[in-house]
Amino acid sequence: MLERLVDNQLLLLLTGLEPKGRVDFLDRQIRIAMAWVGATADEPLLRSLAASALIDEDYHPLVAQLNQVVCLGGNYGFQVSLPEMKRLITVIRNPQQLSNQPPTLTPKIGRNITTLRYELAEELRTCHLPPTPGILLVVTGIKKPEALQEAGVWRSLSLLVEGESWQEFSPQPRFLPANFQEGIPSKNPLIWLMVLISILSYWLASLVKLLSSQKDA
C-alpha cells in the first residue's frame, strides 16, 4: 500500500514478505512487514521500492535484502540493521531508472496478475505520484473491487477483479484539479477504515500464530 498523508508525507507499507529459508522452530514460514514514511523529497525512493516489490512476486532481490535489514534477535524477536537499511537505500536510489512525467489521474483497477503488476511498476518508474492526499496504491488478493473503487484508490490490483486489463472508473473529487475541489471534504472515512482493517487483520493473524505455537509447545 502507498499513501500520501495529509501533511504531504508518504507512507509505503509492504506486508506478507516471505524470505526464503526464514522459518520458526516449527519450520513454519516467517513473514515480515515493513513500513517507510518519507517526505516529498523521498518520493523517488518509495516509488522505486514499490516498483521493485511489484515486478518480482516470489523470491527476489528486494525480499533477500529486506531479510538482511530485519534480523532475528533483540527483545522482540527481531531488530532492524541500520547498516543494511542504508545499503538497501543506496541500491534502490537510482535516479537514472526514474523519470518524472505527470501521472494520468483517472483511477484504474485491475486483476492482480503479472502483466498488470509489471505495467504498474513501469508507471511508478515513469510518473510522479498524484499530489493529493489519500491511498494511491493497493495490491491485494482479497479486497473486493467495489471497496477499492468507493475508496477512490488511484491504482489498485486485486485477485477478486475479473478480466486481464485495466478498468477505469469515475475519479473521486481528490483527484480533480484544485478549482473543482472547493467545498469538498478532504477526509474519506472508508479509506481509514480499510487501513485499520488491514492492520487489525495482520495483527490478529500474528496473534493466532503466536498462541498456536505456545499451545503446541
JSON list of C-alpha atoms in Angstrom, two decimals:
[
{"chain": "A", "resi": 1, "resn": "MET", "atom": "CA", "xyz": [0.00, 0.00, 0.00]},
{"chain": "A", "resi": 2, "resn": "LEU", "atom": "CA", "xyz": [1.21, 3.51, -0.86]},
{"chain": "A", "resi": 3, "resn": "GLU", "atom": "CA", "xyz": [-0.50, 6.55, 0.63]},
{"chain": "A", "resi": 4, "resn": "ARG", "atom": "CA", "xyz": [0.03, 10.31, 0.60]},
{"chain": "A", "resi": 5, "resn": "LEU", "atom": "CA", "xyz": [-0.78, 11.62, 4.08]},
{"chain": "A", "resi": 6, "resn": "VAL", "atom": "CA", "xyz": [-2.49, 14.92, 4.83]},
{"chain": "A", "resi": 7, "resn": "ASP", "atom": "CA", "xyz": [0.83, 16.51, 5.85]},
{"chain": "A", "resi": 8, "resn": "ASN", "atom": "CA", "xyz": [2.19, 15.57, 2.39]},
{"chain": "A", "resi": 9, "resn": "GLN", "atom": "CA", "xyz": [4.32, 12.75, 3.77]},
{"chain": "A", "resi": 10, "resn": "LEU", "atom": "CA", "xyz": [4.29, 9.40, 2.00]},
{"chain": "A", "resi": 11, "resn": "LEU", "atom": "CA", "xyz": [3.64, 6.01, 3.60]},
{"chain": "A", "resi": 12, "resn": "LEU", "atom": "CA", "xyz": [4.72, 2.75, 1.93]},
{"chain": "A", "resi": 13, "resn": "LEU", "atom": "CA", "xyz": [3.60, -0.48, 3.59]},
{"chain": "A", "resi": 14, "resn": "LEU", "atom": "CA", "xyz": [4.82, -3.89, 2.40]},
{"chain": "A", "resi": 15, "resn": "THR", "atom": "CA", "xyz": [3.32, -6.96, 4.11]},
{"chain": "A", "resi": 16, "resn": "GLY", "atom": "CA", "xyz": [3.38, -10.71, 3.67]},
{"chain": "A", "resi": 17, "resn": "LEU", "atom": "CA", "xyz": [7.02, -10.85, 2.53]},
{"chain": "A", "resi": 18, "resn": "GLU", "atom": "CA", "xyz": [8.35, -14.43, 2.73]},
{"chain": "A", "resi": 19, "resn": "PRO", "atom": "CA", "xyz": [12.16, -14.63, 2.79]},
{"chain": "A", "resi": 20, "resn": "LYS", "atom": "CA", "xyz": [13.49, -17.96, 1.58]},
{"chain": "A", "resi": 21, "resn": "GLY", "atom": "CA", "xyz": [14.56, -20.24, 4.42]},
{"chain": "A", "resi": 22, "resn": "ARG", "atom": "CA", "xyz": [13.25, -17.98, 7.18]},
{"chain": "A", "resi": 23, "resn": "VAL", "atom": "CA", "xyz": [11.15, -20.27, 9.39]},
{"chain": "A", "resi": 24, "resn": "ASP", "atom": "CA", "xyz": [10.31, -20.60, 13.09]},
{"chain": "A", "resi": 25, "resn": "PHE", "atom": "CA", "xyz": [11.18, -23.51, 15.40]},
{"chain": "A", "resi": 26, "resn": "LEU", "atom": "CA", "xyz": [8.23, -25.48, 13.99]},
{"chain": "A", "resi": 27, "resn": "ASP", "atom": "CA", "xyz": [9.54, -24.99, 10.43]},
{"chain": "A", "resi": 28, "resn": "ARG", "atom": "CA", "xyz": [6.75, -22.56, 9.54]},
{"chain": "A", "resi": 29, "resn": "GLN", "atom": "CA", "xyz": [7.36, -19.68, 7.14]},
{"chain": "A", "resi": 30, "resn": "ILE", "atom": "CA", "xyz": [8.06, -16.37, 8.86]},
{"chain": "A", "resi": 31, "resn": "ARG", "atom": "CA", "xyz": [6.55, -13.37, 7.09]},
{"chain": "A", "resi": 32, "resn": "ILE", "atom": "CA", "xyz": [7.86, -9.87, 7.56]},
{"chain": "A", "resi": 33, "resn": "ALA", "atom": "CA", "xyz": [6.25, -6.48, 7.06]},
{"chain": "A", "resi": 34, "resn": "MET", "atom": "CA", "xyz": [7.92, -3.10, 6.70]},
{"chain": "A", "resi": 35, "resn": "ALA", "atom": "CA", "xyz": [6.67, 0.47, 6.57]},
{"chain": "A", "resi": 36, "resn": "TRP", "atom": "CA", "xyz": [8.50, 3.56, 5.33]},
{"chain": "A", "resi": 37, "resn": "VAL", "atom": "CA", "xyz": [7.41, 7.14, 5.99]},
{"chain": "A", "resi": 38, "resn": "GLY", "atom": "CA", "xyz": [9.13, 9.82, 3.96]},
{"chain": "A", "resi": 39, "resn": "ALA", "atom": "CA", "xyz": [8.88, 13.43, 2.87]},
{"chain": "A", "resi": 40, "resn": "THR", "atom": "CA", "xyz": [8.15, 14.63, -0.65]},
{"chain": "A", "resi": 41, "resn": "ALA", "atom": "CA", "xyz": [11.87, 14.52, -1.41]},
{"chain": "A", "resi": 42, "resn": "ASP", "atom": "CA", "xyz": [11.82, 10.77, -0.68]},
{"chain": "A", "resi": 43, "resn": "GLU", "atom": "CA", "xyz": [9.15, 10.03, -3.31]},
{"chain": "A", "resi": 44, "resn": "PRO", "atom": "CA", "xyz": [11.62, 8.63, -5.90]},
{"chain": "A", "resi": 45, "resn": "LEU", "atom": "CA", "xyz": [12.97, 6.15, -3.34]},
{"chain": "A", "resi": 46, "resn": "LEU", "atom": "CA", "xyz": [9.49, 5.00, -2.29]},
{"chain": "A", "resi": 47, "resn": "ARG", "atom": "CA", "xyz": [8.41, 4.68, -5.92]},
{"chain": "A", "resi": 48, "resn": "SER", "atom": "CA", "xyz": [11.47, 2.52, -6.61]},
{"chain": "A", "resi": 49, "resn": "LEU", "atom": "CA", "xyz": [10.76, 0.31, -3.60]},
{"chain": "A", "resi": 50, "resn": "ALA", "atom": "CA", "xyz": [7.11, -0.13, -4.62]},
{"chain": "A", "resi": 51, "resn": "ALA", "atom": "CA", "xyz": [8.08, -0.92, -8.22]},
{"chain": "A", "resi": 52, "resn": "SER", "atom": "CA", "xyz": [10.67, -3.47, -7.11]},
{"chain": "A", "resi": 53, "resn": "ALA", "atom": "CA", "xyz": [8.10, -5.21, -4.92]},
{"chain": "A", "resi": 54, "resn": "LEU", "atom": "CA", "xyz": [5.69, -5.41, -7.86]},
{"chain": "A", "resi": 55, "resn": "ILE", "atom": "CA", "xyz": [7.89, -6.89, -10.56]},
{"chain": "A", "resi": 56, "resn": "ASP", "atom": "CA", "xyz": [9.23, -9.86, -8.56]},
{"chain": "A", "resi": 57, "resn": "GLU", "atom": "CA", "xyz": [6.45, -11.87, -6.97]},
{"chain": "A", "resi": 58, "resn": "ASP", "atom": "CA", "xyz": [8.35, -14.75, -5.38]},
{"chain": "A", "resi": 59, "resn": "TYR", "atom": "CA", "xyz": [11.88, -14.85, -4.00]},
{"chain": "A", "resi": 60, "resn": "HIS", "atom": "CA", "xyz": [13.59, -11.78, -5.45]},
{"chain": "A", "resi": 61, "resn": "PRO", "atom": "CA", "xyz": [16.48, -9.44, -4.58]},
{"chain": "A", "resi": 62, "resn": "LEU", "atom": "CA", "xyz": [14.29, -6.97, -2.66]},
{"chain": "A", "resi": 63, "resn": "VAL", "atom": "CA", "xyz": [12.98, -9.65, -0.28]},
{"chain": "A", "resi": 64, "resn": "ALA", "atom": "CA", "xyz": [16.51, -11.01, 0.16]},
{"chain": "A", "resi": 65, "resn": "GLN", "atom": "CA", "xyz": [17.76, -7.52, 1.02]},
{"chain": "A", "resi": 66, "resn": "LEU", "atom": "CA", "xyz": [14.88, -6.88, 3.43]},
{"chain": "A", "resi": 67, "resn": "ASN", "atom": "CA", "xyz": [15.67, -10.20, 5.08]},
{"chain": "A", "resi": 68, "resn": "GLN", "atom": "CA", "xyz": [19.09, -8.76, 5.92]},
{"chain": "A", "resi": 69, "resn": "VAL", "atom": "CA", "xyz": [17.55, -5.49, 7.14]},
{"chain": "A", "resi": 70, "resn": "VAL", "atom": "CA", "xyz": [15.11, -7.18, 9.54]},
{"chain": "A", "resi": 71, "resn": "CYS", "atom": "CA", "xyz": [17.32, -9.55, 11.53]},
{"chain": "A", "resi": 72, "resn": "LEU", "atom": "CA", "xyz": [16.32, -12.19, 14.05]},
{"chain": "A", "resi": 73, "resn": "GLY", "atom": "CA", "xyz": [17.15, -11.32, 17.65]},
{"chain": "A", "resi": 74, "resn": "GLY", "atom": "CA", "xyz": [16.58, -8.46, 20.07]},
{"chain": "A", "resi": 75, "resn": "ASN", "atom": "CA", "xyz": [13.93, -8.11, 22.78]},
{"chain": "A", "resi": 76, "resn": "TYR", "atom": "CA", "xyz": [11.05, -8.63, 20.36]},
{"chain": "A", "resi": 77, "resn": "GLY", "atom": "CA", "xyz": [12.48, -11.46, 18.30]},
{"chain": "A", "resi": 78, "resn": "PHE", "atom": "CA", "xyz": [13.65, -9.17, 15.51]},
{"chain": "A", "resi": 79, "resn": "GLN", "atom": "CA", "xyz": [15.67, -6.00, 15.07]},
{"chain": "A", "resi": 80, "resn": "VAL", "atom": "CA", "xyz": [16.46, -3.58, 12.26]},
{"chain": "A", "resi": 81, "resn": "SER", "atom": "CA", "xyz": [20.02, -3.35, 10.97]},
{"chain": "A", "resi": 82, "resn": "LEU", "atom": "CA", "xyz": [20.69, 0.29, 10.11]},
{"chain": "A", "resi": 83, "resn": "PRO", "atom": "CA", "xyz": [23.81, -0.50, 8.03]},
{"chain": "A", "resi": 84, "resn": "GLU", "atom": "CA", "xyz": [21.80, -2.95, 5.91]},
{"chain": "A", "resi": 85, "resn": "MET", "atom": "CA", "xyz": [18.98, -0.42, 5.60]},
{"chain": "A", "resi": 86, "resn": "LYS", "atom": "CA", "xyz": [21.43, 2.22, 4.32]},
{"chain": "A", "resi": 87, "resn": "ARG", "atom": "CA", "xyz": [22.87, -0.32, 1.90]},
{"chain": "A", "resi": 88, "resn": "LEU", "atom": "CA", "xyz": [19.38, -1.12, 0.59]},
{"chain": "A", "resi": 89, "resn": "ILE", "atom": "CA", "xyz": [18.59, 2.58, 0.11]},
{"chain": "A", "resi": 90, "resn": "THR", "atom": "CA", "xyz": [21.84, 3.05, -1.80]},
{"chain": "A", "resi": 91, "resn": "VAL", "atom": "CA", "xyz": [20.96, 0.19, -4.16]},
{"chain": "A", "resi": 92, "resn": "ILE", "atom": "CA", "xyz": [17.34, 1.27, -4.68]},
{"chain": "A", "resi": 93, "resn": "ARG", "atom": "CA", "xyz": [18.03, 5.00, -5.04]},
{"chain": "A", "resi": 94, "resn": "ASN", "atom": "CA", "xyz": [18.96, 5.18, -8.73]},
{"chain": "A", "resi": 95, "resn": "PRO", "atom": "CA", "xyz": [17.65, 8.35, -10.44]},
{"chain": "A", "resi": 96, "resn": "GLN", "atom": "CA", "xyz": [18.65, 7.02, -13.86]},
{"chain": "A", "resi": 97, "resn": "GLN", "atom": "CA", "xyz": [15.86, 4.43, -13.63]},
{"chain": "A", "resi": 98, "resn": "LEU", "atom": "CA", "xyz": [13.16, 7.04, -12.91]},
{"chain": "A", "resi": 99, "resn": "SER", "atom": "CA", "xyz": [11.53, 9.85, -14.81]},
{"chain": "A", "resi": 100, "resn": "ASN", "atom": "CA", "xyz": [9.13, 12.46, -13.51]},
{"chain": "A", "resi": 101, "resn": "GLN", "atom": "CA", "xyz": [6.32, 12.73, -16.03]},
{"chain": "A", "resi": 102, "resn": "PRO", "atom": "CA", "xyz": [2.83, 13.90, -14.96]},
{"chain": "A", "resi": 103, "resn": "PRO", "atom": "CA", "xyz": [0.59, 10.97, -13.97]},
{"chain": "A", "resi": 104, "resn": "THR", "atom": "CA", "xyz": [-2.74, 10.07, -15.54]},
{"chain": "A", "resi": 105, "resn": "LEU", "atom": "CA", "xyz": [-5.12, 10.98, -12.73]},
{"chain": "A", "resi": 106, "resn": "THR", "atom": "CA", "xyz": [-8.02, 8.76, -13.80]},
{"chain": "A", "resi": 107, "resn": "PRO", "atom": "CA", "xyz": [-8.25, 5.92, -11.23]},
{"chain": "A", "resi": 108, "resn": "LYS", "atom": "CA", "xyz": [-7.77, 2.38, -12.55]},
{"chain": "A", "resi": 109, "resn": "ILE", "atom": "CA", "xyz": [-8.39, -1.07, -11.12]},
{"chain": "A", "resi": 110, "resn": "GLY", "atom": "CA", "xyz": [-7.34, -4.49, -12.37]},
{"chain": "A", "resi": 111, "resn": "ARG", "atom": "CA", "xyz": [-6.76, -8.11, -11.52]},
{"chain": "A", "resi": 112, "resn": "ASN", "atom": "CA", "xyz": [-3.62, -8.92, -9.54]},
{"chain": "A", "resi": 113, "resn": "ILE", "atom": "CA", "xyz": [-1.73, -10.66, -12.33]},
{"chain": "A", "resi": 114, "resn": "THR", "atom": "CA", "xyz": [1.87, -10.46, -13.51]},
{"chain": "A", "resi": 115, "resn": "THR", "atom": "CA", "xyz": [1.12, -8.41, -16.63]},
{"chain": "A", "resi": 116, "resn": "LEU", "atom": "CA", "xyz": [-0.64, -5.62, -14.77]},
{"chain": "A", "resi": 117, "resn": "ARG", "atom": "CA", "xyz": [1.90, -5.67, -11.94]},
{"chain": "A", "resi": 118, "resn": "TYR", "atom": "CA", "xyz": [4.67, -5.03, -14.46]},
{"chain": "A", "resi": 119, "resn": "GLU", "atom": "CA", "xyz": [2.65, -2.26, -16.12]},
{"chain": "A", "resi": 120, "resn": "LEU", "atom": "CA", "xyz": [2.05, -0.62, -12.75]},
{"chain": "A", "resi": 121, "resn": "ALA", "atom": "CA", "xyz": [5.74, -0.89, -11.85]},
{"chain": "A", "resi": 122, "resn": "GLU", "atom": "CA", "xyz": [6.63, 0.84, -15.12]},
{"chain": "A", "resi": 123, "resn": "GLU", "atom": "CA", "xyz": [4.13, 3.61, -14.41]},
{"chain": "A", "resi": 124, "resn": "LEU", "atom": "CA", "xyz": [5.67, 4.16, -10.98]},
{"chain": "A", "resi": 125, "resn": "ARG", "atom": "CA", "xyz": [9.10, 4.46, -12.58]},
{"chain": "A", "resi": 126, "resn": "THR", "atom": "CA", "xyz": [7.84, 6.84, -15.25]},
{"chain": "A", "resi": 127, "resn": "CYS", "atom": "CA", "xyz": [5.41, 9.19, -13.49]},
{"chain": "A", "resi": 128, "resn": "HIS", "atom": "CA", "xyz": [5.39, 11.05, -10.21]},
{"chain": "A", "resi": 129, "resn": "LEU", "atom": "CA", "xyz": [2.53, 10.38, -7.81]},
{"chain": "A", "resi": 130, "resn": "PRO", "atom": "CA", "xyz": [-0.73, 12.35, -7.69]},
{"chain": "A", "resi": 131, "resn": "PRO", "atom": "CA", "xyz": [-0.26, 15.34, -5.35]},
{"chain": "A", "resi": 132, "resn": "THR", "atom": "CA", "xyz": [-3.49, 15.00, -3.37]},
{"chain": "A", "resi": 133, "resn": "PRO", "atom": "CA", "xyz": [-3.78, 13.13, -0.03]},
{"chain": "A", "resi": 134, "resn": "GLY", "atom": "CA", "xyz": [-5.23, 9.63, 0.04]},
{"chain": "A", "resi": 135, "resn": "ILE", "atom": "CA", "xyz": [-4.41, 5.98, -0.65]},
{"chain": "A", "resi": 136, "resn": "LEU", "atom": "CA", "xyz": [-2.72, 5.88, -4.05]},
{"chain": "A", "resi": 137, "resn": "LEU", "atom": "CA", "xyz": [-1.81, 2.23, -4.47]},
{"chain": "A", "resi": 138, "resn": "VAL", "atom": "CA", "xyz": [-3.23, -1.05, -3.15]},
{"chain": "A", "resi": 139, "resn": "VAL", "atom": "CA", "xyz": [-2.14, -4.53, -4.29]},
{"chain": "A", "resi": 140, "resn": "THR", "atom": "CA", "xyz": [-4.06, -7.29, -2.56]},
{"chain": "A", "resi": 141, "resn": "GLY", "atom": "CA", "xyz": [-5.61, -10.69, -3.00]},
{"chain": "A", "resi": 142, "resn": "ILE", "atom": "CA", "xyz": [-8.81, -10.38, -1.00]},
{"chain": "A", "resi": 143, "resn": "LYS", "atom": "CA", "xyz": [-10.22, -6.85, -1.34]},
{"chain": "A", "resi": 144, "resn": "LYS", "atom": "CA", "xyz": [-13.47, -6.51, -3.28]},
{"chain": "A", "resi": 145, "resn": "PRO", "atom": "CA", "xyz": [-13.28, -4.16, -6.28]},
{"chain": "A", "resi": 146, "resn": "GLU", "atom": "CA", "xyz": [-16.31, -2.20, -5.06]},
{"chain": "A", "resi": 147, "resn": "ALA", "atom": "CA", "xyz": [-14.48, -1.26, -1.86]},
{"chain": "A", "resi": 148, "resn": "LEU", "atom": "CA", "xyz": [-11.39, -0.11, -3.76]},
{"chain": "A", "resi": 149, "resn": "GLN", "atom": "CA", "xyz": [-13.46, 1.95, -6.17]},
{"chain": "A", "resi": 150, "resn": "GLU", "atom": "CA", "xyz": [-15.53, 3.52, -3.41]},
{"chain": "A", "resi": 151, "resn": "ALA", "atom": "CA", "xyz": [-12.33, 4.49, -1.61]},
{"chain": "A", "resi": 152, "resn": "GLY", "atom": "CA", "xyz": [-11.08, 6.14, -4.79]},
{"chain": "A", "resi": 153, "resn": "VAL", "atom": "CA", "xyz": [-7.72, 4.34, -4.81]},
{"chain": "A", "resi": 154, "resn": "TRP", "atom": "CA", "xyz": [-5.66, 5.70, -7.70]},
{"chain": "A", "resi": 155, "resn": "ARG", "atom": "CA", "xyz": [-4.21, 2.32, -8.77]},
{"chain": "A", "resi": 156, "resn": "SER", "atom": "CA", "xyz": [-5.41, -0.97, -7.30]},
{"chain": "A", "resi": 157, "resn": "LEU", "atom": "CA", "xyz": [-4.94, -4.66, -8.08]},
{"chain": "A", "resi": 158, "resn": "SER", "atom": "CA", "xyz": [-6.96, -7.48, -6.52]},
{"chain": "A", "resi": 159, "resn": "LEU", "atom": "CA", "xyz": [-7.47, -11.16, -7.28]},
{"chain": "A", "resi": 160, "resn": "LEU", "atom": "CA", "xyz": [-11.21, -10.54, -6.96]},
{"chain": "A", "resi": 161, "resn": "VAL", "atom": "CA", "xyz": [-11.28, -8.31, -10.06]},
{"chain": "A", "resi": 162, "resn": "GLU", "atom": "CA", "xyz": [-12.35, -10.03, -13.28]},
{"chain": "A", "resi": 163, "resn": "GLY", "atom": "CA", "xyz": [-10.63, -9.60, -16.63]},
{"chain": "A", "resi": 164, "resn": "GLU", "atom": "CA", "xyz": [-6.99, -9.16, -17.60]},
{"chain": "A", "resi": 165, "resn": "SER", "atom": "CA", "xyz": [-6.86, -5.45, -18.43]},
{"chain": "A", "resi": 166, "resn": "TRP", "atom": "CA", "xyz": [-7.12, -2.17, -16.54]},
{"chain": "A", "resi": 167, "resn": "GLN", "atom": "CA", "xyz": [-10.59, -0.80, -15.86]},
{"chain": "A", "resi": 168, "resn": "GLU", "atom": "CA", "xyz": [-11.08, 2.93, -15.44]},
{"chain": "A", "resi": 169, "resn": "PHE", "atom": "CA", "xyz": [-13.73, 4.33, -13.11]},
{"chain": "A", "resi": 170, "resn": "SER", "atom": "CA", "xyz": [-15.03, 7.78, -12.25]},
{"chain": "A", "resi": 171, "resn": "PRO", "atom": "CA", "xyz": [-12.39, 9.76, -10.34]},
{"chain": "A", "resi": 172, "resn": "GLN", "atom": "CA", "xyz": [-13.02, 10.81, -6.78]},
{"chain": "A", "resi": 173, "resn": "PRO", "atom": "CA", "xyz": [-13.00, 14.57, -6.04]},
{"chain": "A", "resi": 174, "resn": "ARG", "atom": "CA", "xyz": [-9.49, 14.44, -4.57]},
{"chain": "A", "resi": 175, "resn": "PHE", "atom": "CA", "xyz": [-8.04, 13.57, -8.00]},
{"chain": "A", "resi": 176, "resn": "LEU", "atom": "CA", "xyz": [-9.66, 16.56, -9.73]},
{"chain": "A", "resi": 177, "resn": "PRO", "atom": "CA", "xyz": [-7.92, 19.92, -10.19]},
{"chain": "A", "resi": 178, "resn": "ALA", "atom": "CA", "xyz": [-7.95, 22.17, -7.14]},
{"chain": "A", "resi": 179, "resn": "ASN", "atom": "CA", "xyz": [-10.57, 24.58, -8.50]},
{"chain": "A", "resi": 180, "resn": "PHE", "atom": "CA", "xyz": [-13.06, 21.69, -8.70]},
{"chain": "A", "resi": 181, "resn": "GLN", "atom": "CA", "xyz": [-12.48, 20.67, -5.08]},
{"chain": "A", "resi": 182, "resn": "GLU", "atom": "CA", "xyz": [-13.70, 23.79, -3.28]},
{"chain": "A", "resi": 183, "resn": "GLY", "atom": "CA", "xyz": [-16.11, 22.93, -0.53]},
{"chain": "A", "resi": 184, "resn": "ILE", "atom": "CA", "xyz": [-15.49, 19.17, -0.79]},
{"chain": "A", "resi": 185, "resn": "PRO", "atom": "CA", "xyz": [-14.45, 17.46, 2.46]},
{"chain": "A", "resi": 186, "resn": "SER", "atom": "CA", "xyz": [-10.92, 16.07, 2.23]},
{"chain": "A", "resi": 187, "resn": "LYS", "atom": "CA", "xyz": [-11.46, 13.18, 4.65]},
{"chain": "A", "resi": 188, "resn": "ASN", "atom": "CA", "xyz": [-12.65, 9.81, 3.41]},
{"chain": "A", "resi": 189, "resn": "PRO", "atom": "CA", "xyz": [-13.70, 7.58, 6.35]},
{"chain": "A", "resi": 190, "resn": "LEU", "atom": "CA", "xyz": [-13.70, 4.47, 4.15]},
{"chain": "A", "resi": 191, "resn": "ILE", "atom": "CA", "xyz": [-10.02, 4.92, 3.35]},
{"chain": "A", "resi": 192, "resn": "TRP", "atom": "CA", "xyz": [-9.07, 4.98, 7.02]},
{"chain": "A", "resi": 193, "resn": "LEU", "atom": "CA", "xyz": [-11.41, 2.06, 7.71]},
{"chain": "A", "resi": 194, "resn": "MET", "atom": "CA", "xyz": [-9.57, -0.01, 5.06]},
{"chain": "A", "resi": 195, "resn": "VAL", "atom": "CA", "xyz": [-6.22, 0.84, 6.63]},
{"chain": "A", "resi": 196, "resn": "LEU", "atom": "CA", "xyz": [-7.48, -0.04, 10.12]},
{"chain": "A", "resi": 197, "resn": "ILE", "atom": "CA", "xyz": [-8.97, -3.36, 8.95]},
{"chain": "A", "resi": 198, "resn": "SER", "atom": "CA", "xyz": [-5.70, -4.29, 7.19]},
{"chain": "A", "resi": 199, "resn": "ILE", "atom": "CA", "xyz": [-3.63, -3.53, 10.29]},
{"chain": "A", "resi": 200, "resn": "LEU", "atom": "CA", "xyz": [-6.02, -5.39, 12.62]},
{"chain": "A", "resi": 201, "resn": "SER", "atom": "CA", "xyz": [-6.15, -8.40, 10.30]},
{"chain": "A", "resi": 202, "resn": "TYR", "atom": "CA", "xyz": [-2.36, -8.63, 10.19]},
{"chain": "A", "resi": 203, "resn": "TRP", "atom": "CA", "xyz": [-2.13, -8.24, 13.99]},
{"chain": "A", "resi": 204, "resn": "LEU", "atom": "CA", "xyz": [-4.78, -10.88, 14.65]},
{"chain": "A", "resi": 205, "resn": "ALA", "atom": "CA", "xyz": [-3.11, -13.34, 12.27]},
{"chain": "A", "resi": 206, "resn": "SER", "atom": "CA", "xyz": [0.20, -12.87, 14.09]},
{"chain": "A", "resi": 207, "resn": "LEU", "atom": "CA", "xyz": [-1.50, -13.29, 17.47]},
{"chain": "A", "resi": 208, "resn": "VAL", "atom": "CA", "xyz": [-3.21, -16.52, 16.41]},
{"chain": "A", "resi": 209, "resn": "LYS", "atom": "CA", "xyz": [0.12, -17.95, 15.18]},
{"chain": "A", "resi": 210, "resn": "LEU", "atom": "CA", "xyz": [1.81, -16.98, 18.45]},
{"chain": "A", "resi": 211, "resn": "LEU", "atom": "CA", "xyz": [-0.90, -18.59, 20.59]},
{"chain": "A", "resi": 212, "resn": "SER", "atom": "CA", "xyz": [-0.85, -21.69, 18.40]},
{"chain": "A", "resi": 213, "resn": "SER", "atom": "CA", "xyz": [2.91, -22.08, 18.76]},
{"chain": "A", "resi": 214, "resn": "GLN", "atom": "CA", "xyz": [2.69, -21.69, 22.54]},
{"chain": "A", "resi": 215, "resn": "LYS", "atom": "CA", "xyz": [-0.07, -24.30, 22.70]},
{"chain": "A", "resi": 216, "resn": "ASP", "atom": "CA", "xyz": [1.94, -26.76, 20.60]},
{"chain": "A", "resi": 217, "resn": "ALA", "atom": "CA", "xyz": [4.96, -26.19, 22.80]}
]
